Amino acid sequence: MFLSVAIVAVAAAYSVLALQLLGDDSPGAEIPYSVFREEVASGNVVRVETSGDSVSGVFVSPVDAGDDGTVLEFTTVRPSFADDDLLGDLVDQGVEVEARVPSNRNPLWQQLLLTLVPVVLLVSVLVWIFSRSSMGMRFGRSDAQAWDGRGRSTTFDDVAGIDEAKAELVELVDFLRNPERYSRLGADVPRGVLLSGPPGTGKTLLARAVAGEAGVPFFSMSASEFTEMLVGVGASRVRSLFRKAKEAAPAIIFIDELDAIGRARAAQGSSGEREGETTLNQILTEMDGFSNTDGVIVIGATNRPDVLDSALRRPGRFDRHVVVSPPDLAGRRAILELHTREVPLAADVDLQRVAATTPGMAGADLRNLVNEAAITAARDDRDRVRGDDFLRSLEKIVLGTERAVVITPVERRRTAYHEAGHALVGMLQPGADPVRKISIIPRGRSLGVTYQSPDSDRYVFTEAYLRGRMMGLLGGRAAEQLVFDEVTTGAEDDLEHVTRLARMMVARWGMSSEIGPVSHPVDAELSDPATAAVRRIITECYEAAHGLLARNRDRLDRLAEALLAAETLDQDAAYEVAGVVDEIPDDAMVVVVDP
């Protein structure tokens, strides 16, 4: 920004200076030639200088020059058709005459100034443009971030909760440490390892841990950094990256977000797609171009392994595929212990309970949870992090910060019945997740929330569980219709989640009698029978939720009134108000499940 302003300022100053240098430097005001002749005839001119047709000089006494007032020094131009004897008249009047050879050349310093300044400005602009767009001599040079093993390195001790994926990479570390052990037996160590899994599960951390354990240089680069606006830049950077790795071998190349350039190639495409394919082809060529003796291993990471080109996944390139899944209960406990090593915890903090309340959270999510809990404790000026800090941080992360929204008593009452409907169905329906907390305090886009969580980690879902979950989601809308005899827009998110679950049941999991055990593309438009099946499943769940609430209307009213009085009910209070205390599960505190 500063350079842009400086260039504009210099250009403006140069323009003013050039106008002054190139302008007419003759002294005095310009007067008509006829006036000049009259003053010569009257003897009022004392001296003149001529250069071609230009005449300038000095009057004896000031002359009226119109808008310029009276002038003593003047300049004029002798017309080319004039046939008068100007020189004779000037000599007769005793005027001092000085003639100069006409010249359009400015002094040398002016010529240098007028010539060099535009060049300097142009070069400055070009350098600025090149630096901004990563052009110039850096086109084909890789910007990979290299770690050479100095300083504290990441090791497998810094990785927790993903032991299965970590075990897959132990062999790579052993190969980098002892390559002769494998080469003497003719064993081929994988040239590439593909790490796949949801965001935040620790793929990049695993790659750094491999390099740290092996003590070898680690070259890291995002796939999107290979491509630029010019064709061929990506391929050139790939060559540069692999050349650096070979020179530093044994070494590891880590390419993050591999799907940015590794998508399946199409027969035709835009210029940008062709540039991506060129970069991909160069990666394939480079991976084919080195042998196991080169000591270079390529680790790629992606969230979308399904879109990668088949040539990347074949043996000889990314030979080994490692799935990095979200951690289970034990894994979450290990991750929490890892991230709380330097966090002072109060005596009431039970990491096992915290881990039980966070199913589905990845390592990055848990690290953020610990950090938010520490921030909450620091904001309250405490020396230790308490259990309720984790609870408040979990609510903030999942649902957002509480909003100070003023709603009418009617809307507040409707919200209370809506959330009570969600909660009561969750308490009474065997297939639904247990209720952990209910609140009518606005958070994010919601005017109220109902927290639910499963009793344990789930990896497969029965049809009964899915229907119970859908009933819980539809309980809010059913309660509104039961109590107020009308529905509102408050169930928009609930209907979106229910529809998505029903579509999955019909199109992917074969849980409808109309379609049967056949898998359809979930994102494609459903056929009429499939659409009818989705509608039937949702209608059955809605009617079941409505009937359950109608049969337990007294419990619904008590729960809604308790919410209006307290605004928030935790697990114990909610089950006690609803009169289902015996059904309270024994596991952890709070989990937010809004599917």
XYZ file of C-alpha atoms in Angstrom:
595
model
C 0.000 0.000 0.000
C 2.795 2.409 0.941
C 4.691 1.643 -2.261
C 1.571 2.341 -4.335
C 1.083 5.745 -2.705
C 4.774 6.568 -3.119
C 4.722 5.733 -6.840
C 1.623 7.892 -7.413
C 3.196 10.817 -5.505
C 6.452 10.627 -7.478
C 4.554 10.421 -10.757
C 2.514 13.517 -9.882
C 5.598 15.503 -8.856
C 7.371 14.447 -12.024
C 4.442 15.589 -14.171
C 4.512 19.070 -12.619
C 8.272 19.327 -13.039
C 8.142 18.155 -16.643
C 5.509 20.755 -17.487
C 7.731 23.448 -16.035
C 10.832 22.230 -17.850
C 9.093 21.750 -21.160
C 7.105 24.926 -20.921
C 8.022 28.284 -22.505
C 10.924 29.686 -20.473
C 10.922 33.061 -22.242
C 10.677 35.981 -19.785
C 7.852 38.489 -19.825
C 4.279 38.501 -20.999
C 3.289 37.514 -24.502
C 2.034 40.449 -26.604
C 0.730 40.684 -30.184
C 3.351 41.282 -32.873
C 1.481 44.405 -34.022
C 1.834 45.955 -30.565
C 5.529 45.125 -30.629
C 5.930 46.926 -34.021
C 4.147 49.982 -32.673
C 6.458 50.153 -29.670
C 9.499 49.768 -31.937
C 8.280 52.644 -34.126
C 7.756 54.813 -31.035
C 11.250 54.045 -29.734
C 9.976 52.262 -26.585
C 12.124 49.119 -27.051
C 15.557 49.041 -25.522
C 16.690 45.473 -26.202
C 15.514 42.335 -28.030
C 16.602 38.710 -28.352
C 15.624 36.621 -31.353
C 15.611 32.885 -31.853
C 13.997 31.905 -35.113
C 10.590 33.566 -35.219
C 10.539 34.159 -31.459
C 11.278 37.685 -30.271
C 11.642 38.775 -26.647
C 12.930 41.909 -25.070
C 12.545 44.862 -22.703
C 10.550 48.083 -23.070
C 11.839 51.478 -22.045
C 8.631 52.207 -20.195
C 5.854 49.763 -19.201
C 3.217 48.962 -21.835
C -0.438 48.029 -21.243
C -0.793 44.270 -22.026
C -4.530 43.853 -21.359
C -5.285 41.146 -18.780
C -1.608 40.955 -17.840
C -1.613 44.625 -16.852
C 1.462 46.706 -17.668
C 4.595 44.797 -18.629
C 8.211 45.756 -18.984
C 9.498 42.450 -20.368
C 7.722 40.906 -23.329
C 7.767 38.062 -25.831
C 6.115 37.733 -29.232
C 6.288 35.699 -32.425
C 7.114 37.215 -35.822
C 4.692 35.849 -38.439
C 6.297 33.816 -41.188
C 4.553 35.945 -43.887
C 5.858 39.226 -42.491
C 7.921 41.112 -45.129
C 8.858 44.124 -43.020
C 12.458 45.128 -42.393
C 12.377 44.381 -38.650
C 16.148 44.360 -38.250
C 16.542 47.701 -40.077
C 13.884 49.329 -37.930
C 15.510 48.047 -34.738
C 18.943 49.320 -35.819
C 17.464 52.713 -36.789
C 15.937 53.002 -33.291
C 19.233 52.088 -31.627
C 17.829 48.880 -30.114
C 20.327 46.345 -28.867
C 19.735 43.140 -30.856
C 20.974 39.685 -29.835
C 20.316 36.681 -32.121
C 20.502 33.038 -30.985
C 20.509 29.811 -32.938
C 17.105 28.067 -32.553
C 17.366 24.944 -30.402
C 14.787 22.548 -28.953
C 17.296 20.856 -26.670
C 16.996 21.257 -22.926
C 20.048 21.245 -20.649
C 21.674 17.871 -20.065
C 20.358 17.524 -16.504
C 16.832 18.173 -17.728
C 17.181 15.576 -20.470
C 18.458 13.006 -17.973
C 15.636 13.794 -15.583
C 12.974 13.553 -18.265
C 14.437 10.293 -19.577
C 15.331 8.375 -16.412
C 12.353 9.158 -14.190
C 9.783 7.401 -16.446
C 12.070 4.361 -16.652
C 12.493 4.208 -12.866
C 8.749 4.529 -12.342
C 7.999 1.790 -14.865
C 10.538 -0.579 -13.328
C 9.160 0.114 -9.830
C 5.623 -0.665 -10.953
C 6.718 -3.897 -12.652
C 8.692 -5.024 -9.601
C 5.710 -4.313 -7.378
C 3.365 -6.274 -9.660
C 5.784 -9.206 -9.859
C 6.205 -9.325 -6.086
C 2.446 -9.179 -5.500
C 1.596 -12.002 -7.888
C 4.565 -14.248 -7.052
C 5.923 -13.738 -10.568
C 9.376 -12.957 -11.853
C 12.282 -15.222 -11.070
C 10.288 -17.124 -8.404
C 7.828 -18.651 -10.855
C 9.169 -22.133 -10.807
C 10.627 -22.195 -7.305
C 8.909 -24.163 -4.575
C 7.924 -22.267 -1.431
C 7.730 -25.421 0.660
C 8.294 -24.859 4.372
C 11.232 -26.988 5.455
C 12.015 -28.212 8.946
C 15.557 -29.531 9.324
C 15.287 -31.187 12.722
C 16.691 -28.331 14.784
C 14.710 -27.131 17.782
C 11.868 -29.050 19.420
C 10.352 -31.531 17.017
C 6.958 -33.203 16.993
C 7.054 -36.870 17.962
C 4.551 -39.642 18.467
C 4.347 -38.576 22.130
C 2.513 -35.479 20.883
C -0.071 -37.600 19.085
C -2.909 -39.162 21.050
C -6.258 -40.744 20.390
C -5.444 -42.140 16.929
C -3.275 -45.126 17.856
C -4.332 -47.238 14.876
C -3.212 -44.601 12.365
C -0.036 -43.965 14.354
C 0.854 -47.656 14.252
C 0.572 -47.651 10.452
C 3.333 -45.042 10.243
C 5.833 -46.703 12.560
C 7.233 -48.704 9.647
C 7.983 -45.502 7.746
C 10.020 -44.200 10.660
C 11.954 -47.443 10.842
C 12.660 -47.309 7.106
C 13.977 -43.772 7.300
C 16.181 -44.715 10.252
C 17.340 -48.097 8.937
C 16.784 -48.294 5.165
C 19.356 -51.078 4.707
C 17.266 -53.454 6.825
C 14.619 -53.442 4.103
C 16.766 -53.029 1.000
C 18.940 -56.079 1.762
C 15.805 -58.248 1.767
C 14.433 -56.705 -1.399
C 11.489 -55.147 0.407
C 9.808 -52.131 -1.126
C 8.797 -49.537 1.401
C 5.782 -47.443 0.341
C 6.789 -44.434 -1.707
C 3.723 -42.557 -0.594
C 1.230 -42.630 2.254
C -2.222 -41.107 1.911
C -3.807 -39.839 5.125
C -7.555 -39.361 4.852
C -10.175 -38.373 7.355
C -12.383 -35.515 8.545
C -10.846 -32.102 9.270
C -9.058 -31.738 12.591
C -8.340 -35.428 13.174
C -4.555 -34.930 13.195
C -3.318 -35.741 9.692
C -0.773 -32.921 9.588
C 0.305 -33.673 13.150
C 0.935 -37.314 12.212
C 3.099 -36.316 9.242
C 5.197 -34.000 11.422
C 5.512 -36.717 14.050
C 6.912 -39.131 11.451
C 9.555 -36.575 10.465
C 10.320 -35.793 14.105
C 10.713 -39.453 15.062
C 12.943 -40.153 12.083
C 14.920 -36.914 12.498
C 14.841 -36.101 8.792
C 14.048 -32.881 6.867
C 10.335 -32.261 6.451
C 9.072 -30.309 3.424
C 5.486 -29.122 3.867
C 3.326 -27.471 1.226
C -0.370 -27.093 0.541
C -1.519 -28.401 -2.832
C -3.184 -25.083 -3.640
C 0.223 -23.357 -3.473
C 1.445 -25.229 -6.538
C -0.884 -23.487 -8.955
C -0.545 -19.893 -10.136
C -1.989 -17.653 -12.824
C 0.596 -18.736 -15.407
C 0.512 -22.104 -17.134
C 3.369 -24.421 -16.169
C 4.145 -22.806 -12.814
C 2.660 -25.689 -10.820
C 4.665 -28.346 -12.639
C 7.839 -26.317 -12.202
C 7.251 -25.972 -8.471
C 6.645 -29.697 -8.167
C 10.014 -30.381 -9.828
C 11.693 -27.875 -7.509
C 10.124 -29.440 -4.409
C 11.140 -32.978 -5.288
C 14.640 -31.831 -6.243
C 15.067 -30.201 -2.813
C 13.852 -33.351 -1.078
C 16.235 -35.585 -3.034
C 19.156 -33.315 -2.197
C 18.257 -33.499 1.514
C 17.373 -37.230 1.503
C 16.354 -39.048 3.537
C 13.424 -36.647 3.739
C 9.651 -36.389 3.853
C 7.439 -34.399 1.505
C 4.053 -33.508 2.973
C 1.342 -32.253 0.606
C -1.729 -31.015 2.449
C -5.206 -30.775 0.890
C -4.112 -33.082 -1.916
C -7.582 -33.054 -3.491
C -6.985 -29.432 -4.583
C -4.839 -30.718 -7.461
C -5.409 -34.471 -7.301
C -9.006 -34.660 -8.452
C -9.923 -37.124 -11.150
C -8.921 -35.780 -14.554
C -11.612 -34.943 -17.097
C -11.404 -35.325 -20.861
C -11.828 -31.603 -21.350
C -11.851 -28.622 -19.064
C -11.048 -24.973 -18.616
C -7.517 -23.591 -18.691
C -7.423 -23.626 -14.888
C -8.416 -27.292 -14.808
C -5.802 -28.114 -17.445
C -3.160 -26.363 -15.338
C -4.219 -28.485 -12.356
C -3.967 -31.619 -14.459
C -0.482 -30.585 -15.616
C 0.574 -30.206 -11.994
C -0.948 -33.579 -11.119
C 0.838 -35.244 -14.028
C 4.134 -33.807 -12.811
C 3.536 -35.201 -9.303
C 2.825 -38.623 -10.804
C 5.978 -38.420 -12.896
C 8.139 -37.381 -9.945
C 6.798 -40.186 -7.756
C 7.624 -42.649 -10.523
C 11.029 -41.063 -10.990
C 12.628 -41.929 -7.671
C 13.347 -45.319 -6.205
C 13.298 -46.681 -2.687
C 17.007 -45.962 -2.398
C 16.390 -42.224 -2.764
C 15.080 -42.081 0.783
C 12.164 -39.750 -0.019
C 8.649 -40.522 1.183
C 5.618 -38.523 0.111
C 2.770 -38.108 2.598
C -0.474 -36.667 1.311
C -3.500 -35.551 3.327
C -7.058 -35.083 2.152
C -10.584 -34.849 3.498
C -11.991 -36.225 0.229
C -10.193 -39.411 -0.832
C -13.158 -40.354 -3.012
C -12.460 -37.544 -5.521
C -8.762 -38.347 -6.048
C -7.538 -39.554 -9.418
C -7.093 -43.323 -9.540
C -3.517 -42.868 -10.792
C -2.588 -41.333 -7.425
C -3.966 -44.256 -5.448
C -2.375 -47.052 -7.417
C 0.581 -49.052 -6.035
C 3.905 -47.370 -6.707
C 2.632 -43.931 -5.789
C 0.445 -43.629 -2.705
C 0.805 -47.285 -1.820
C -0.576 -47.124 1.687
C -3.862 -45.555 2.686
C -4.306 -44.619 6.343
C -7.724 -43.523 7.572
C -7.543 -41.050 10.468
C -10.940 -41.253 12.149
C -12.343 -39.168 14.991
C -11.242 -40.642 18.329
C -13.379 -42.928 20.459
C -14.023 -42.406 24.159
C -10.593 -43.646 25.215
C -8.958 -41.616 22.471
C -10.747 -38.440 23.518
C -9.625 -39.014 27.095
C -6.015 -39.388 25.919
C -6.230 -36.228 23.805
C -7.664 -34.240 26.712
C -4.865 -35.463 28.957
C -2.336 -34.415 26.332
C -3.721 -30.894 25.955
C -4.166 -30.335 29.702
C -0.573 -31.219 30.612
C 0.238 -27.556 31.143
C -3.245 -26.462 32.253
C -3.841 -26.307 36.041
C -7.053 -28.225 36.715
C -9.299 -28.000 39.739
C -10.129 -31.108 41.756
C -13.662 -31.317 40.322
C -12.459 -31.808 36.726
C -13.073 -35.369 35.529
C -11.561 -35.753 32.065
C -13.330 -39.094 31.646
C -16.673 -37.341 32.026
C -15.605 -34.555 29.676
C -14.549 -37.148 27.097
C -17.898 -38.891 27.446
C -19.731 -35.661 26.648
C -17.900 -34.996 23.385
C -18.685 -37.857 20.966
C -17.717 -37.027 17.395
C -15.207 -34.337 18.355
C -11.796 -34.560 16.705
C -8.428 -33.662 18.194
C -8.583 -30.058 17.016
C -12.051 -29.682 18.559
C -10.863 -31.017 21.901
C -7.834 -28.767 21.885
C -10.124 -25.802 21.263
C -12.385 -26.968 24.090
C -9.465 -27.006 26.546
C -8.309 -23.594 25.350
C -11.784 -22.061 25.713
C -12.099 -23.517 29.213
C -8.756 -21.954 30.169
C -9.858 -18.615 28.703
C -13.085 -18.787 30.704
C -11.161 -19.407 33.932
C -8.719 -16.583 33.171
C -11.588 -14.202 32.452
C -12.991 -14.996 35.915
C -9.517 -14.353 37.385
C -9.111 -17.884 38.768
C -5.914 -19.917 39.138
C -7.404 -23.247 38.037
C -9.834 -24.504 35.419
C -12.993 -25.996 36.888
C -15.438 -28.548 35.559
C -18.107 -25.974 34.807
C -15.575 -24.103 32.636
C -15.515 -27.110 30.319
C -19.313 -27.202 30.335
C -19.664 -23.516 29.472
C -16.986 -23.783 26.795
C -18.695 -26.787 25.219
C -21.983 -24.902 25.020
C -20.245 -21.879 23.516
C -18.388 -23.920 20.888
C -21.371 -25.949 19.751
C -24.167 -23.404 20.063
C -22.456 -20.036 20.143
C -22.532 -17.224 22.675
C -25.725 -16.310 24.465
C -27.641 -13.485 22.783
C -29.411 -10.674 24.596
C -32.667 -10.841 22.632
C -35.913 -9.355 23.894
C -38.847 -11.569 22.840
C -42.510 -11.200 23.582
C -44.171 -13.309 26.295
C -46.139 -15.171 23.618
C -43.000 -16.139 21.677
C -41.222 -17.051 24.901
C -44.055 -19.359 25.900
C -44.141 -20.932 22.440
C -40.365 -21.491 22.608
C -40.717 -23.151 26.015
C -43.289 -25.628 24.686
C -41.189 -26.229 21.567
C -38.106 -27.174 23.596
C -40.209 -29.110 26.113
C -41.591 -31.146 23.204
C -38.083 -32.027 22.011
C -37.024 -32.968 25.531
C -40.075 -34.992 26.553
C -39.931 -37.172 23.449
C -36.239 -37.734 24.145
C -37.048 -38.787 27.678
C -39.914 -41.141 26.819
C -38.944 -42.598 23.440
C -36.575 -45.579 23.870
C -34.823 -44.963 20.558
C -33.995 -41.303 21.219
C -30.804 -40.002 22.833
C -31.149 -39.077 26.523
C -31.718 -35.409 27.331
C -28.874 -33.623 29.109
C -30.047 -30.016 29.253
C -32.894 -27.748 28.111
C -32.712 -23.972 27.715
C -34.822 -21.170 26.304
C -31.917 -18.701 26.388
C -31.277 -17.554 22.798
C -27.976 -18.743 21.330
C -26.770 -18.268 17.771
C -29.789 -18.424 15.493
C -31.916 -20.368 17.977
C -34.315 -19.013 20.575
C -33.856 -22.190 22.590
C -31.956 -25.464 22.589
C -32.304 -29.033 23.796
C -29.084 -30.942 24.474
C -29.030 -34.677 23.891
C -26.258 -37.253 23.636
C -25.986 -41.012 23.183
C -25.046 -43.199 26.135
C -21.924 -44.350 24.274
C -20.116 -43.963 20.960
C -22.163 -45.301 18.062
C -20.741 -46.678 14.848
C -23.866 -48.237 13.355
C -27.456 -47.040 13.653
C -30.548 -49.198 13.814
C -33.779 -48.145 12.166
C -35.383 -47.858 15.613
C -32.661 -45.460 16.758
C -33.005 -43.316 13.638
C -36.767 -43.152 14.040
C -36.394 -42.225 17.702
C -33.962 -39.484 16.761
C -36.383 -38.146 14.153
C -39.220 -38.239 16.677
C -37.151 -36.132 19.062
C -36.441 -33.613 16.310
C -40.129 -33.413 15.393
C -41.245 -33.154 19.015
C -40.930 -29.347 19.016
C -43.225 -28.877 16.022
C -45.662 -31.487 17.389
C -45.831 -29.671 20.756
C -46.597 -26.351 19.034
C -49.443 -27.909 17.079
C -50.782 -29.752 20.123
C -50.792 -26.695 22.410
C -51.356 -23.759 20.034
C -53.120 -25.597 17.198
C -50.701 -24.081 14.676
C -47.070 -24.376 13.629
C -44.373 -21.738 13.078
C -41.076 -21.351 11.277
C -39.196 -22.324 14.433
C -38.919 -25.942 13.258
C -36.995 -25.071 10.065
C -33.696 -26.645 11.143
C -35.511 -29.628 12.645
C -37.250 -30.343 9.340
C -33.965 -30.048 7.406
C -32.277 -32.602 9.666
C -35.256 -34.948 9.609
C -35.519 -34.795 5.825
C -31.821 -35.536 5.429
C -32.060 -38.540 7.769
C -35.122 -39.874 5.957
C -33.425 -39.474 2.551
C -30.413 -41.394 3.853
C -32.661 -44.146 5.186
C -34.380 -44.503 1.827
C -31.611 -43.798 -0.685
C -28.519 -45.117 1.094
C -29.441 -47.550 3.816
C -32.342 -49.380 2.169
C -34.749 -48.880 5.077
C -37.974 -48.431 3.103
C -40.376 -51.080 1.827
C -41.078 -49.059 -1.338
C -37.472 -49.010 -2.549
C -35.984 -51.962 -0.723
C -32.295 -52.698 -0.123
C -31.043 -50.598 -3.020
C -28.566 -47.706 -2.809
C -29.235 -44.500 -4.746
C -27.134 -41.336 -5.076
C -28.158 -39.291 -2.034
C -27.569 -35.911 -3.706
C -29.484 -36.836 -6.860
C -33.154 -36.072 -7.317
C -35.259 -38.854 -5.830
C -37.752 -40.789 -7.856
C -41.454 -40.488 -7.068
C -41.543 -43.761 -5.093
C -38.465 -42.723 -3.107
C -39.953 -39.298 -2.370
C -43.149 -40.977 -1.222
C -41.121 -43.247 1.060
C -39.330 -40.246 2.616
C -42.655 -38.526 3.212
C -44.134 -41.680 4.771
C -41.265 -42.130 7.228
C -41.370 -38.485 8.330
C -45.150 -38.530 8.681
C -45.072 -41.713 10.775
C -42.416 -40.237 13.094
C -44.325 -36.968 13.415
C -47.617 -38.704 14.241
C -45.839 -40.908 16.776
C -44.260 -37.861 18.457
C -47.606 -36.002 18.454
C -49.389 -38.980 19.999
C -46.707 -39.441 22.646
C -46.979 -35.809 23.700
C -50.782 -35.909 23.686
C -50.758 -38.882 26.042
C -48.316 -37.034 28.337
C -49.788 -33.528 28.100
C -49.490 -32.952 31.857
C -45.773 -33.696 31.748
C -45.370 -31.362 28.761
C -47.107 -28.527 30.614
C -44.990 -29.024 33.762
C -41.783 -29.018 31.730
C -42.742 -25.885 29.809
C -43.765 -24.011 32.968
C -40.495 -24.989 34.655
C -38.560 -23.641 31.654
C -40.476 -20.365 31.760
C -39.577 -20.004 35.440
C -35.920 -21.107 35.350
C -34.986 -20.627 31.654
C -32.509 -23.528 31.902
C -32.946 -27.051 33.274
C -30.071 -29.471 33.646
C -30.428 -33.230 33.279
C -31.522 -34.066 36.822
C -34.016 -31.203 37.096
C -35.543 -31.903 33.678
C -36.182 -35.586 34.384
C -37.528 -34.792 37.842
C -39.998 -32.193 36.534
C -41.148 -34.573 33.811
C -41.653 -37.345 36.349
C -39.301 -39.843 34.723
C -36.543 -39.819 37.350
C -36.059 -43.563 37.175
C -35.075 -43.274 33.527
C -32.151 -40.895 34.121
C -28.977 -42.472 32.677
C -25.826 -42.572 34.775
C -23.282 -41.189 32.311
C -21.761 -37.775 31.837
C -22.856 -34.196 32.104
C -23.778 -32.453 28.839
C -23.543 -33.160 25.160
C -25.120 -31.039 22.495
C -26.633 -33.109 19.751
C -28.401 -31.062 17.126
C -28.004 -33.485 14.197
